[in-house]
Coordinates of C-alpha atoms and ligand atoms in Angstrom, one line a residue:
M1 CA -50.5 -202.8 99.6
L2 CA -49.5 -199.7 97.8
I3 CA -46.4 -197.6 98.2
V4 CA -46.7 -194.0 97.1
S5 CA -43.4 -192.2 97.1
E6 CA -42.7 -188.5 97.8
D7 CA -42.1 -188.1 94.1
I8 CA -45.3 -189.7 93.1
C9 CA -47.2 -187.5 95.5
K10 CA -45.8 -184.6 93.9
K11 CA -46.9 -185.9 90.5
V12 CA -50.5 -186.8 91.4
I13 CA -51.7 -184.2 93.9
S14 CA -52.8 -180.9 92.7
R15 CA -53.5 -177.8 94.8
Q16 CA -57.2 -178.3 93.9
D17 CA -57.1 -182.0 95.0
A18 CA -55.6 -180.9 98.4
F19 CA -58.1 -178.1 98.8
E20 CA -61.1 -180.4 98.1
A21 CA -59.8 -183.2 100.4
V22 CA -59.1 -180.8 103.3
E23 CA -62.4 -178.9 102.8
A24 CA -64.3 -182.3 102.8
V25 CA -62.6 -183.6 106.0
F26 CA -63.2 -180.4 107.9
S27 CA -66.8 -180.7 106.9
A28 CA -66.9 -184.3 108.0
M29 CA -65.4 -183.4 111.4
T30 CA -68.3 -180.9 112.0
K31 CA -70.9 -183.5 111.0
G32 CA -69.4 -186.0 113.5
E33 CA -68.4 -188.3 110.7
A34 CA -64.6 -187.8 111.3
Y35 CA -62.6 -187.5 114.4
N36 CA -58.8 -187.3 115.4
F37 CA -57.4 -189.7 118.0
P38 CA -55.2 -188.2 120.8
V39 CA -51.9 -187.1 119.5
I40 CA -48.7 -188.6 120.7
R41 CA -45.5 -186.5 120.6
E42 CA -42.4 -187.5 122.5
A43 CA -38.8 -186.2 122.8
I44 CA -37.2 -189.7 122.4
G45 CA -33.8 -188.8 124.0
Y46 CA -31.9 -189.7 120.8
A47 CA -30.6 -187.4 117.9
D48 CA -32.6 -184.5 119.7
A49 CA -35.6 -185.9 117.9
L50 CA -39.2 -185.2 118.6
Y51 CA -41.3 -188.2 117.3
G52 CA -45.0 -189.0 117.4
F53 CA -48.3 -190.0 115.8
K54 CA -51.3 -188.2 114.6
S55 CA -54.3 -190.4 113.7
G56 CA -58.0 -190.6 113.1
F57 CA -60.9 -192.0 111.1
D58 CA -63.0 -190.3 108.5
R59 CA -66.2 -192.4 107.9
A60 CA -67.3 -190.1 105.1
G61 CA -64.0 -190.2 103.2
L62 CA -63.1 -193.7 104.4
S63 CA -59.7 -192.7 105.6
L64 CA -58.3 -194.7 108.5
G65 CA -54.6 -194.4 109.5
L66 CA -52.0 -192.3 111.0
K67 CA -49.1 -190.0 110.2
S68 CA -45.9 -191.0 111.9
G69 CA -42.9 -188.8 112.2
G70 CA -41.5 -185.6 113.7
Y71 CA -38.5 -183.4 113.9
W72 CA -34.9 -184.3 113.5
P73 CA -32.8 -181.0 113.9
G74 CA -29.5 -182.6 112.7
N75 CA -31.0 -183.6 109.3
T76 CA -30.1 -180.4 107.5
D77 CA -26.3 -181.3 108.0
K78 CA -27.1 -184.6 106.3
G79 CA -28.9 -182.9 103.3
L80 CA -32.2 -184.0 104.5
T81 CA -35.5 -182.1 105.6
N82 CA -35.7 -181.8 109.4
H83 CA -39.4 -182.6 109.4
Q84 CA -39.9 -186.2 108.4
S85 CA -43.2 -188.1 108.1
T86 CA -44.8 -191.2 106.5
I87 CA -48.5 -191.8 106.3
F88 CA -50.0 -195.3 106.9
L89 CA -53.5 -195.9 105.5
F90 CA -55.5 -198.9 106.6
N91 CA -58.6 -200.5 104.9
P92 CA -61.5 -199.5 107.2
D93 CA -63.4 -202.7 106.4
T94 CA -60.7 -205.2 107.1
G95 CA -57.9 -203.4 109.1
Q96 CA -55.4 -204.5 106.5
L97 CA -52.5 -202.0 105.7
H98 CA -53.7 -200.3 102.4
A99 CA -50.9 -197.8 101.6
L100 CA -47.7 -196.3 102.8
V101 CA -47.5 -192.7 101.5
G102 CA -44.6 -190.3 101.8
G103 CA -45.8 -187.5 104.1
N104 CA -43.3 -184.6 103.7
Y105 CA -44.7 -183.0 100.5
L106 CA -48.3 -183.8 101.6
T107 CA -47.8 -182.1 105.0
A108 CA -46.9 -178.8 103.2
V109 CA -49.7 -179.2 100.7
R110 CA -52.4 -180.1 103.3
T111 CA -51.3 -177.1 105.6
A112 CA -51.4 -174.7 102.6
A113 CA -54.9 -176.1 101.7
A114 CA -56.2 -175.3 105.2
S115 CA -55.4 -171.7 105.1
A116 CA -56.6 -171.6 101.5
V117 CA -59.9 -173.1 102.7
S118 CA -60.1 -170.4 105.4
I119 CA -59.5 -167.6 102.8
A120 CA -62.1 -169.1 100.4
H121 CA -64.7 -169.1 103.2
L122 CA -63.8 -166.1 105.3
A123 CA -61.8 -163.4 103.3
R124 CA -63.7 -160.5 101.9
Q125 CA -64.6 -161.1 98.2
D126 CA -63.0 -157.7 97.2
A127 CA -59.5 -158.6 99.0
K128 CA -56.8 -157.0 96.9
I129 CA -53.6 -157.3 98.9
L130 CA -52.2 -160.5 100.4
G131 CA -49.6 -160.3 103.2
M132 CA -47.2 -163.0 104.1
I133 CA -45.4 -163.3 107.4
G134 CA -42.7 -165.9 107.2
A135 CA -40.5 -167.2 104.3
G136 CA -39.5 -170.7 105.4
H137 CA -40.2 -174.1 103.8
Q138 CA -44.0 -173.8 104.1
S139 CA -44.4 -170.3 103.0
T140 CA -44.2 -170.7 99.2
F141 CA -46.9 -173.6 99.4
Q142 CA -49.0 -171.3 101.4
L143 CA -48.7 -168.4 99.0
R144 CA -49.4 -170.5 95.8
A145 CA -52.4 -172.0 97.5
A146 CA -53.9 -168.7 98.4
I147 CA -53.0 -166.5 95.3
K148 CA -55.8 -167.7 93.0
L149 CA -58.7 -167.5 95.6
R150 CA -59.3 -163.8 95.3
N151 CA -58.4 -161.2 92.7
F152 CA -55.2 -160.2 94.5
E153 CA -53.3 -157.4 92.9
K154 CA -50.2 -157.4 95.0
I155 CA -48.3 -159.6 97.5
I156 CA -46.5 -157.9 100.5
A157 CA -44.3 -159.8 102.9
W158 CA -42.2 -159.7 105.9
N159 CA -39.6 -162.2 107.3
H160 CA -37.2 -162.3 110.3
N161 CA -34.3 -162.5 107.7
P162 CA -35.5 -160.4 104.8
E163 CA -33.0 -162.0 102.3
K164 CA -35.2 -165.1 102.5
L165 CA -38.1 -163.2 101.1
S166 CA -36.7 -163.9 97.5
V167 CA -38.5 -167.3 97.6
L168 CA -41.9 -165.5 97.9
A169 CA -40.8 -162.8 95.4
A170 CA -40.1 -165.7 92.9
V171 CA -43.6 -167.1 93.3
A172 CA -45.1 -163.6 92.8
A173 CA -43.1 -163.1 89.7
D174 CA -44.1 -166.5 88.4
V175 CA -47.8 -165.6 88.7
G176 CA -47.2 -162.1 87.4
L177 CA -48.1 -160.1 90.6
P178 CA -46.1 -157.2 92.1
F179 CA -44.2 -158.0 95.2
E180 CA -43.0 -155.7 98.0
S181 CA -41.0 -156.4 101.1
V182 CA -42.5 -154.3 104.0
D183 CA -42.2 -153.9 107.7
R184 CA -44.8 -155.6 109.9
Q185 CA -46.8 -152.5 110.8
Q186 CA -47.2 -151.6 107.1
L187 CA -48.1 -155.2 106.3
G188 CA -50.9 -154.9 108.9
S189 CA -52.2 -151.7 107.7
E190 CA -52.4 -152.6 103.9
A191 CA -53.2 -156.3 103.7
D192 CA -56.7 -157.5 103.2
A193 CA -55.7 -161.2 103.9
I194 CA -52.7 -162.4 105.9
I195 CA -51.0 -165.6 106.3
T196 CA -48.6 -166.2 109.3
I197 CA -46.3 -169.2 108.9
T198 CA -43.3 -168.8 111.2
S199 CA -41.8 -170.6 114.3
A200 CA -42.1 -167.4 116.3
H201 CA -42.7 -167.4 120.1
E202 CA -43.9 -163.8 120.4
P203 CA -46.5 -161.6 118.8
L204 CA -45.5 -160.4 115.2
L205 CA -48.7 -158.7 114.4
M206 CA -50.3 -156.2 116.9
K207 CA -54.0 -155.4 117.0
N208 CA -53.7 -151.7 116.4
W209 CA -51.9 -152.4 113.0
I210 CA -54.6 -154.5 111.4
K211 CA -57.4 -152.7 109.3
P212 CA -61.0 -153.7 109.7
G213 CA -62.2 -156.5 107.4
T214 CA -58.8 -158.3 107.4
H215 CA -58.8 -162.1 107.3
I216 CA -55.8 -163.7 109.1
A217 CA -54.8 -167.4 108.7
C218 CA -52.4 -168.1 111.6
M219 CA -50.6 -171.4 110.5
G220 CA -47.3 -171.4 112.3
T221 CA -48.5 -171.9 116.0
D222 CA -48.9 -175.8 116.4
T223 CA -47.2 -176.2 119.9
K224 CA -47.5 -174.9 123.3
G225 CA -45.5 -171.8 123.7
K226 CA -45.4 -170.7 120.0
Q227 CA -47.2 -167.4 119.2
E228 CA -47.5 -165.2 116.0
V229 CA -50.2 -162.5 116.9
D230 CA -51.3 -160.2 119.7
P231 CA -53.8 -161.8 122.0
Q232 CA -55.8 -158.6 121.9
L233 CA -56.0 -159.2 118.1
I234 CA -57.6 -162.7 118.7
A235 CA -59.8 -161.1 121.3
A236 CA -61.1 -158.6 118.7
S237 CA -61.6 -161.1 116.0
T238 CA -64.2 -163.7 115.1
L239 CA -62.3 -166.8 115.6
F240 CA -62.3 -170.0 113.6
T241 CA -60.2 -173.2 113.8
D242 CA -59.7 -176.7 112.4
E243 CA -60.2 -178.3 116.0
I244 CA -61.1 -176.5 119.1
A245 CA -59.4 -178.8 121.4
Q246 CA -56.1 -178.1 119.7
S247 CA -56.7 -174.4 119.1
V248 CA -57.0 -173.8 122.9
T249 CA -53.9 -175.9 123.9
I250 CA -51.4 -175.7 121.1
G251 CA -52.8 -173.2 118.7
E252 CA -52.6 -169.4 118.4
A253 CA -55.7 -169.1 120.7
Q254 CA -53.8 -170.6 123.6
H255 CA -52.4 -167.1 124.8
A256 CA -55.9 -165.4 124.5
I257 CA -57.5 -168.2 126.3
A258 CA -54.8 -168.2 129.1
A259 CA -55.3 -164.5 129.5
G260 CA -59.1 -164.8 129.8
L261 CA -59.7 -162.7 126.6
K262 CA -61.5 -165.5 124.7
S263 CA -63.3 -168.7 125.9
Q264 CA -63.5 -172.0 124.1
S265 CA -67.2 -171.2 123.3
D266 CA -66.1 -168.2 121.2
I267 CA -64.3 -170.4 118.7
T268 CA -66.1 -171.9 115.6
P269 CA -64.8 -175.0 113.7
I270 CA -64.3 -173.9 110.1
G271 CA -66.2 -177.0 109.2
N272 CA -69.4 -175.3 110.5
V273 CA -68.9 -172.5 107.9
I274 CA -68.3 -175.1 105.2
T275 CA -71.6 -176.9 106.0
G276 CA -73.5 -173.6 106.3
D277 CA -74.2 -174.1 110.0
H278 CA -72.3 -170.7 110.7
P279 CA -72.5 -167.7 108.4
G280 CA -68.7 -167.1 108.7
R281 CA -68.0 -163.4 108.0
T282 CA -71.0 -161.2 108.5
S283 CA -69.7 -157.8 107.7
A284 CA -67.0 -156.1 105.6
E285 CA -65.5 -154.6 108.8
E286 CA -65.2 -157.8 110.8
I287 CA -61.7 -159.2 111.4
T288 CA -61.8 -163.0 110.9
I289 CA -58.9 -165.3 112.2
F290 CA -58.4 -169.0 111.3
D291 CA -56.3 -170.8 113.9
G292 CA -54.9 -173.6 111.7
T293 CA -53.3 -176.1 114.2
G294 CA -53.0 -179.0 111.8
V295 CA -54.9 -182.3 112.4
G296 CA -54.1 -185.8 111.5
L297 CA -57.3 -186.1 109.5
Q298 CA -55.9 -183.5 107.0
D299 CA -52.9 -185.9 106.4
L300 CA -55.1 -188.9 106.0
A301 CA -57.5 -187.0 103.5
V302 CA -54.7 -185.9 101.1
A303 CA -52.8 -189.3 101.5
N304 CA -56.0 -191.1 100.7
T305 CA -56.4 -188.9 97.5
A306 CA -52.8 -189.5 96.6
A307 CA -53.0 -193.3 96.9
R308 CA -56.3 -193.4 94.9
L309 CA -54.8 -191.2 92.1
A310 CA -51.4 -193.1 92.1
E311 CA -53.3 -196.4 91.8
K312 CA -55.5 -195.1 89.0
Q313 CA -52.5 -193.8 87.1
D314 CA -50.5 -197.0 87.6
L315 CA -47.8 -195.1 89.5
A316 CA -48.0 -196.8 92.9
Q317 CA -45.8 -199.7 93.6
I318 CA -47.8 -202.8 94.7
I319 CA -46.5 -205.3 97.2
E320 CA -48.2 -208.4 98.5
L321 CA -48.0 -208.6 102.3
Ligands
LIG401 P1 -39.0 -173.2 108.5 O1 -38.0 -173.5 109.7 O2 -38.6 -173.5 107.1 O3 -39.3 -171.6 108.6 C1 -39.5 -170.9 109.8 C2 -40.0 -169.5 109.5 O4 -40.1 -168.9 110.8 C3 -38.9 -168.6 108.8 O5 -39.6 -167.7 108.0 C4 -38.3 -167.8 110.0 O6 -37.7 -166.7 109.6 C5 -39.4 -167.7 110.9 N1 -39.0 -167.5 112.3 C6 -38.3 -168.4 113.1 N2 -38.2 -167.8 114.3 C7 -38.8 -166.6 114.3 C8 -39.0 -165.6 115.2 N3 -38.6 -165.8 116.5 N4 -39.6 -164.4 114.9 C9 -40.1 -164.4 113.6 N5 -40.0 -165.3 112.7 C10 -39.4 -166.4 113.0 O7 -40.3 -173.8 108.9 P2 -41.6 -174.1 108.1 O8 -41.6 -175.5 107.7 O9 -41.8 -173.1 107.0 O10 -42.8 -174.0 109.1 C11 -43.2 -172.8 109.8 C12 -44.0 -173.0 111.0 O11 -45.2 -173.7 110.7 C13 -43.2 -174.0 112.0 O12 -43.4 -173.4 113.3 C14 -44.0 -175.3 111.9 O13 -44.0 -176.0 113.1 C15 -45.4 -174.8 111.5 N6 -46.2 -175.8 110.9 C16 -47.6 -175.7 111.1 C17 -48.5 -176.7 110.5 C18 -50.0 -176.6 110.7 O14 -50.6 -177.5 110.3 N7 -50.4 -175.6 111.4 C19 -47.9 -177.6 109.6 C20 -46.6 -177.5 109.3 C21 -45.8 -176.7 110.0

């Protein structure tokens, strides 16, 4: 059995590795070769923690396993990350435990890869301005994964606490792009591609602010009750997601669905665009939205790549069970 620590994951997984792993598993989901098992998420009544499992099987990528973990709000006081997770991979031929892989860094990388895949397949080729809503832990991963996918000339951003935007300004400086802190209305009216990655529970982007042809990756809403954009904006868009069942229940689409503005049949899995079964964007004026809810198969895909690369590079610890 392999043990692949958080530090080794950082060493072996590149943004390109994560992009390819997530794109491949979205494609496998569409082809019926990969499926997610029902998610378990429980308030355990101890340490205010939310704990659960996301699991699945990808027959094409041969990833079988689960991500176990959750949210411990008191961790910051202990100098730890509030979100904690570990990925368990099993040998699909024998059921034996194959690898234990640190899941914190990989969660950020696989979430960023999902919005990057959506930008690669759905944003206009001539997109020039990238807008960021949110400046928390995930935001820099999101920005770095997106920045090279088009010839972006400028980054504009908004955050609830504007002083936190310095983390995004530092990434922009690192890649040599101008950076501007703007209000949300200006962001909507200027950006060609937007990533939202917040814990908001109300719309931060209104339909009338968004210009035609924009692509928006809504990445923050992964729980019932969370919300980042105006349901009317969802209604006016061509809507894509990682998994429809999650999009309508815990994703950004939940509000437009509840209001009767969109129906489940209006939503296309992004895998259908990757495989060529759906054309994706069909005009320069169309607003496209990717509702990235986060599925267990993404975690398994990047963990499988991390385990393979760590073993190949003699960086994994090996334990006989
Ligand atoms: P974080 O706590 O580090 O940052 C939270 C961000 O949300 C900050 O920018 C904060 O200013 C902003 N925010 C919080 N409340 C807000 C409000 N009411 N209005 C506007 N902005 C608000 O969190 P993070 O790790 O960066 O994660 C961001 C979100 O992404 C979380 O909600 C998390 O659950 C979600 N997430 C989604 C996936 C996925 O696969 N879709 C994966 C990981 C995390």
